[in-house]
Amino acid sequence: MKKEAQLTNGVKLAYVEEGAGEPLVLLHGFCGSLHYWDKLVPLLARSHRVIAVDLRGHGHSSAPDEAYSMERFAEDIALFAAAAGLDKFHLFGHSLGGYITLAFAENYADKLLSFGLVHSTPYPDDEAAKANRNKGADSIREHGMEPFIKALVPKLFAPQHVASMTAEVQAAKEIGVATSPIGAIQTLYAMRDRKDRNHVLRETTLPVLLVAGAEDQIIPVAKTFTVQKSNVVEALLPDAGHMGMLEAPEQLAEAIGGFVENNRKSAPLS
């Protein structure tokens, strides 16, 4: 059942939670919602307390008409964690959610047991990508969400899945079209202006999981697997594009669940 948390900064975040055990928080991608994780939540909830959140400007969360930033998104999650009574938790972010996860790890590392990027990257936008963010915002402002989403969603899936996973593609379109235009525009600008956070991966001592899709047309594998260290685990989904939670949910659940379990076993006794 969907719940709602009123944050002290005035934002309301919708969320769902299932299961018991160590908390595991999931952040969706741009023009997505907590429903991106519908296939994954029950799989992970067999052994963990799993919480999927609608980010500000998305899903059923509030969409304030103000400047967004990765730092502001991360603050929302910190305030949400306090409201939900989460002391320490695992945090995994898909695409946009990964950018937020890195900002959270930079500013609130003491709240994390581990973190992971799912089809995401620590790199900032290059100039061409920044120009595309601006074009996207202009398109939404002029024509609304539907044309923008119809052009975007097929690129999120591996080419072979656009035809073979019509239900999943349609679900992603419906979620995207329902996104607040204000939220989408402000999020595009926030992604455009985000900073390079490779240093977060290089410097963190927390366990990190990096998940990439071999068929990802949005973020190439090399842009996800940017740092090789003993505390960083790489997981490649061989047939997935940018939407592993919809294209390969069992494989993704195994990657995340196995990673969390392995780090629980290896954690020092306090």
Short mmCIF file of C-alpha atoms in Angstrom, two decimals:
data_model
loop_
_atom_site.label_atom_id
_atom_site.label_comp_id
_atom_site.label_asym_id
_atom_site.label_seq_id
_atom_site.Cartn_x
_atom_site.Cartn_y
_atom_site.Cartn_z
CA MET A 1 0.00 0.00 0.00
CA LYS A 2 1.31 3.44 -0.95
CA LYS A 3 2.24 5.71 1.95
CA GLU A 4 3.19 9.35 2.21
CA ALA A 5 5.90 11.10 4.23
CA GLN A 6 5.68 14.83 4.97
CA LEU A 7 9.22 16.18 5.11
CA THR A 8 10.35 19.13 7.20
CA ASN A 9 11.30 21.03 4.02
CA GLY A 10 7.68 21.02 2.86
CA VAL A 11 8.02 18.23 0.28
CA LYS A 12 5.74 15.18 0.43
CA LEU A 13 7.23 11.90 -0.80
CA ALA A 14 5.09 8.90 -1.71
CA TYR A 15 6.61 5.48 -1.03
CA VAL A 16 5.91 1.80 -0.60
CA GLU A 17 7.61 -0.68 1.70
CA GLU A 18 7.59 -4.43 2.00
CA GLY A 19 9.46 -7.07 4.00
CA ALA A 20 11.58 -6.95 7.13
CA GLY A 21 15.27 -6.80 7.99
CA GLU A 22 17.99 -4.35 7.01
CA PRO A 23 16.46 -1.39 5.13
CA LEU A 24 17.09 -1.16 1.40
CA VAL A 25 15.97 2.07 -0.31
CA LEU A 26 15.37 2.22 -4.09
CA LEU A 27 15.38 5.44 -6.15
CA HIS A 28 13.92 5.41 -9.68
CA GLY A 29 15.11 7.16 -12.81
CA PHE A 30 13.99 10.30 -14.66
CA CYS A 31 10.27 10.40 -15.55
CA GLY A 32 9.89 7.13 -13.66
CA SER A 33 8.22 6.32 -10.37
CA LEU A 34 8.40 3.79 -7.57
CA HIS A 35 6.45 1.48 -9.89
CA TYR A 36 9.64 0.95 -11.89
CA TRP A 37 10.56 -1.39 -9.03
CA ASP A 38 7.29 -3.36 -8.89
CA LYS A 39 8.94 -6.58 -10.10
CA LEU A 40 11.99 -6.16 -7.89
CA VAL A 41 10.47 -5.20 -4.53
CA PRO A 42 8.85 -8.61 -3.78
CA LEU A 43 12.04 -10.44 -4.77
CA LEU A 44 14.24 -8.35 -2.45
CA ALA A 45 11.61 -8.23 0.31
CA ARG A 46 12.12 -11.94 0.96
CA SER A 47 15.14 -10.99 3.07
CA HIS A 48 15.06 -7.20 3.52
CA ARG A 49 12.84 -4.26 4.38
CA VAL A 50 12.55 -2.72 0.92
CA ILE A 51 11.40 0.87 0.43
CA ALA A 52 10.79 2.40 -3.01
CA VAL A 53 10.31 6.17 -3.11
CA ASP A 54 8.74 8.56 -5.61
CA LEU A 55 11.30 11.36 -6.01
CA ARG A 56 10.18 14.98 -5.87
CA GLY A 57 8.54 15.99 -9.13
CA HIS A 58 7.68 12.37 -9.94
CA GLY A 59 4.91 9.87 -9.30
CA HIS A 60 2.65 10.88 -6.43
CA SER A 61 5.24 13.03 -4.64
CA SER A 62 4.93 16.80 -4.63
CA ALA A 63 6.45 18.81 -7.48
CA PRO A 64 7.51 22.19 -6.14
CA ASP A 65 8.12 24.82 -8.81
CA GLU A 66 11.64 25.74 -7.73
CA ALA A 67 15.18 24.92 -8.75
CA TYR A 68 16.05 21.26 -8.19
CA SER A 69 19.56 19.88 -7.73
CA MET A 70 21.12 16.53 -6.91
CA GLU A 71 21.95 17.94 -3.48
CA ARG A 72 18.32 18.93 -2.93
CA PHE A 73 17.10 15.48 -4.02
CA ALA A 74 19.64 13.93 -1.61
CA GLU A 75 18.41 16.17 1.20
CA ASP A 76 14.87 14.91 0.53
CA ILE A 77 16.09 11.34 1.02
CA ALA A 78 17.94 12.26 4.22
CA LEU A 79 14.80 13.89 5.61
CA PHE A 80 12.73 10.93 4.44
CA ALA A 81 15.09 8.53 6.24
CA ALA A 82 14.66 10.52 9.45
CA ALA A 83 10.86 10.51 9.06
CA ALA A 84 10.86 6.75 8.39
CA GLY A 85 13.14 6.02 11.35
CA LEU A 86 15.97 4.70 9.19
CA ASP A 87 19.27 4.92 11.05
CA LYS A 88 21.47 3.23 8.44
CA PHE A 89 20.37 1.71 5.16
CA HIS A 90 21.46 0.44 1.74
CA LEU A 91 20.71 2.90 -1.09
CA PHE A 92 20.39 1.95 -4.77
CA GLY A 93 19.58 4.43 -7.51
CA HIS A 94 18.57 3.89 -11.14
CA SER A 95 19.91 6.46 -13.64
CA LEU A 96 18.77 9.81 -12.13
CA GLY A 97 18.42 7.90 -8.86
CA GLY A 98 22.09 6.97 -9.16
CA TYR A 99 23.11 10.61 -9.52
CA ILE A 100 21.15 11.30 -6.33
CA THR A 101 22.70 8.29 -4.62
CA LEU A 102 26.18 9.67 -5.31
CA ALA A 103 25.20 13.08 -3.92
CA PHE A 104 23.79 11.31 -0.86
CA ALA A 105 26.97 9.26 -0.41
CA GLU A 106 29.00 12.46 -0.63
CA ASN A 107 26.95 14.37 1.94
CA TYR A 108 25.39 11.72 4.20
CA ALA A 109 27.80 8.77 4.12
CA ASP A 110 27.25 8.13 7.84
CA LYS A 111 23.67 7.04 7.06
CA LEU A 112 24.71 4.34 4.57
CA LEU A 113 25.53 0.66 4.94
CA SER A 114 26.31 0.47 1.21
CA PHE A 115 25.19 2.06 -2.03
CA GLY A 116 24.82 1.22 -5.68
CA LEU A 117 24.34 2.69 -9.14
CA VAL A 118 21.94 0.90 -11.49
CA HIS A 119 22.39 2.00 -15.12
CA SER A 120 23.91 5.25 -13.92
CA THR A 121 27.23 7.10 -13.99
CA PRO A 122 29.36 9.39 -11.84
CA TYR A 123 30.20 11.52 -14.90
CA PRO A 124 28.48 14.87 -15.49
CA ASP A 125 26.72 15.83 -18.72
CA ASP A 126 28.95 16.89 -21.59
CA GLU A 127 28.01 19.94 -23.66
CA ALA A 128 25.93 17.94 -26.14
CA ALA A 129 23.97 16.30 -23.34
CA LYS A 130 23.40 19.67 -21.67
CA ALA A 131 21.98 21.02 -24.93
CA ASN A 132 19.65 18.02 -25.14
CA ARG A 133 18.42 18.65 -21.59
CA ASN A 134 17.53 22.20 -22.61
CA LYS A 135 15.76 20.95 -25.75
CA GLY A 136 13.82 18.43 -23.66
CA ALA A 137 12.71 21.11 -21.22
CA ASP A 138 11.63 23.37 -24.10
CA SER A 139 9.70 20.49 -25.69
CA ILE A 140 7.84 19.70 -22.46
CA ARG A 141 7.06 23.36 -21.90
CA GLU A 142 5.66 23.73 -25.41
CA HIS A 143 4.05 20.35 -26.14
CA GLY A 144 3.59 18.63 -22.75
CA MET A 145 4.84 15.25 -21.58
CA GLU A 146 3.42 12.85 -24.16
CA PRO A 147 5.61 13.56 -27.24
CA PHE A 148 8.72 13.73 -25.06
CA ILE A 149 7.99 10.38 -23.39
CA LYS A 150 7.00 8.63 -26.63
CA ALA A 151 10.42 9.56 -28.06
CA LEU A 152 12.34 8.72 -24.88
CA VAL A 153 10.99 5.38 -23.66
CA PRO A 154 11.95 3.11 -26.60
CA LYS A 155 15.58 4.22 -26.18
CA LEU A 156 15.51 3.00 -22.57
CA PHE A 157 15.07 -0.65 -23.55
CA ALA A 158 17.43 -2.99 -25.38
CA PRO A 159 16.46 -2.85 -29.08
CA GLN A 160 15.16 -6.42 -29.08
CA HIS A 161 12.93 -5.73 -26.06
CA VAL A 162 11.01 -2.83 -27.60
CA ALA A 163 9.02 -5.42 -29.58
CA SER A 164 9.22 -8.39 -27.18
CA MET A 165 8.35 -6.48 -23.96
CA THR A 166 5.43 -4.39 -25.14
CA ALA A 167 3.70 -4.46 -21.73
CA GLU A 168 6.81 -3.17 -19.96
CA VAL A 169 7.40 -0.50 -22.61
CA GLN A 170 3.79 0.63 -22.35
CA ALA A 171 3.99 0.74 -18.54
CA ALA A 172 7.09 2.93 -18.73
CA LYS A 173 5.30 5.27 -21.15
CA GLU A 174 2.25 5.56 -18.88
CA ILE A 175 4.45 6.32 -15.87
CA GLY A 176 6.37 8.91 -17.86
CA VAL A 177 3.34 10.70 -19.28
CA ALA A 178 1.91 10.99 -15.75
CA THR A 179 5.04 12.84 -14.55
CA SER A 180 4.53 16.46 -13.52
CA PRO A 181 5.75 18.74 -16.34
CA ILE A 182 7.18 21.13 -13.75
CA GLY A 183 8.95 18.24 -12.04
CA ALA A 184 10.33 16.93 -15.33
CA ILE A 185 11.61 20.35 -16.45
CA GLN A 186 13.26 21.14 -13.13
CA THR A 187 14.81 17.67 -13.03
CA LEU A 188 16.22 18.08 -16.55
CA TYR A 189 17.97 21.24 -15.41
CA ALA A 190 19.23 19.52 -12.26
CA MET A 191 20.71 16.66 -14.32
CA ARG A 192 22.23 19.17 -16.75
CA ASP A 193 23.99 21.00 -13.93
CA ARG A 194 25.13 18.04 -11.83
CA LYS A 195 28.84 17.77 -11.07
CA ASP A 196 31.38 15.02 -11.66
CA ARG A 197 31.25 12.59 -8.74
CA ASN A 198 33.90 10.04 -9.73
CA HIS A 199 35.76 11.19 -6.63
CA VAL A 200 32.94 9.80 -4.46
CA LEU A 201 33.58 6.31 -5.85
CA ARG A 202 37.34 6.71 -5.60
CA GLU A 203 37.28 7.93 -2.00
CA THR A 204 34.45 5.99 -0.35
CA THR A 205 35.23 3.07 1.95
CA LEU A 206 31.62 1.86 1.81
CA PRO A 207 30.71 -1.21 -0.24
CA VAL A 208 29.58 -0.13 -3.72
CA LEU A 209 27.64 -2.03 -6.40
CA LEU A 210 27.78 -0.87 -10.04
CA VAL A 211 25.16 -2.41 -12.35
CA ALA A 212 25.27 -1.93 -16.12
CA GLY A 213 23.23 -3.24 -19.03
CA ALA A 214 25.22 -4.60 -21.95
CA GLU A 215 22.57 -3.21 -24.34
CA ASP A 216 22.19 0.18 -22.62
CA GLN A 217 21.75 2.91 -25.25
CA ILE A 218 21.66 5.73 -22.68
CA ILE A 219 24.69 5.08 -20.46
CA PRO A 220 27.44 2.86 -21.91
CA VAL A 221 28.95 0.19 -19.68
CA ALA A 222 32.28 2.05 -19.51
CA LYS A 223 30.52 5.11 -18.07
CA THR A 224 29.18 2.98 -15.20
CA PHE A 225 32.25 0.85 -14.48
CA THR A 226 34.55 3.83 -13.87
CA VAL A 227 36.40 2.83 -10.70
CA GLN A 228 38.02 -0.50 -9.88
CA LYS A 229 38.63 -1.03 -6.15
CA SER A 230 38.35 -3.85 -3.64
CA ASN A 231 35.11 -2.42 -2.20
CA VAL A 232 33.47 -1.95 -5.62
CA VAL A 233 31.52 -4.81 -7.21
CA GLU A 234 30.56 -4.77 -10.90
CA ALA A 235 27.49 -6.59 -12.24
CA LEU A 236 26.71 -6.77 -15.96
CA LEU A 237 23.21 -7.65 -17.15
CA PRO A 238 23.96 -9.20 -20.56
CA ASP A 239 20.57 -8.73 -22.26
CA ALA A 240 19.34 -5.56 -20.55
CA GLY A 241 19.26 -2.01 -21.81
CA HIS A 242 18.71 0.90 -19.40
CA MET A 243 15.80 -0.77 -17.58
CA GLY A 244 17.17 -3.84 -15.84
CA MET A 245 14.42 -3.70 -13.22
CA LEU A 246 11.89 -4.33 -16.01
CA GLU A 247 14.03 -6.25 -18.52
CA ALA A 248 15.91 -8.60 -16.15
CA PRO A 249 14.36 -8.27 -12.66
CA GLU A 250 15.50 -11.67 -11.39
CA GLN A 251 19.10 -11.02 -12.43
CA LEU A 252 19.04 -7.55 -10.91
CA ALA A 253 17.50 -8.82 -7.67
CA GLU A 254 20.19 -11.50 -7.49
CA ALA A 255 22.93 -8.90 -8.04
CA ILE A 256 21.59 -6.52 -5.37
CA GLY A 257 20.56 -9.21 -2.89
CA GLY A 258 23.83 -11.11 -3.24
CA PHE A 259 25.86 -7.93 -2.87
CA VAL A 260 24.02 -6.89 0.31
CA GLU A 261 24.24 -10.38 1.80
CA ASN A 262 27.95 -10.73 1.05
CA ASN A 263 28.69 -7.42 2.73
CA ARG A 264 26.58 -8.33 5.74
CA LYS A 265 28.58 -11.50 6.18
CA SER A 266 31.91 -9.70 5.81
CA ALA A 267 31.00 -6.72 8.02
CA PRO A 268 33.08 -6.50 11.22
CA LEU A 269 31.32 -7.37 14.44
CA SER A 270 30.65 -4.32 16.61
#
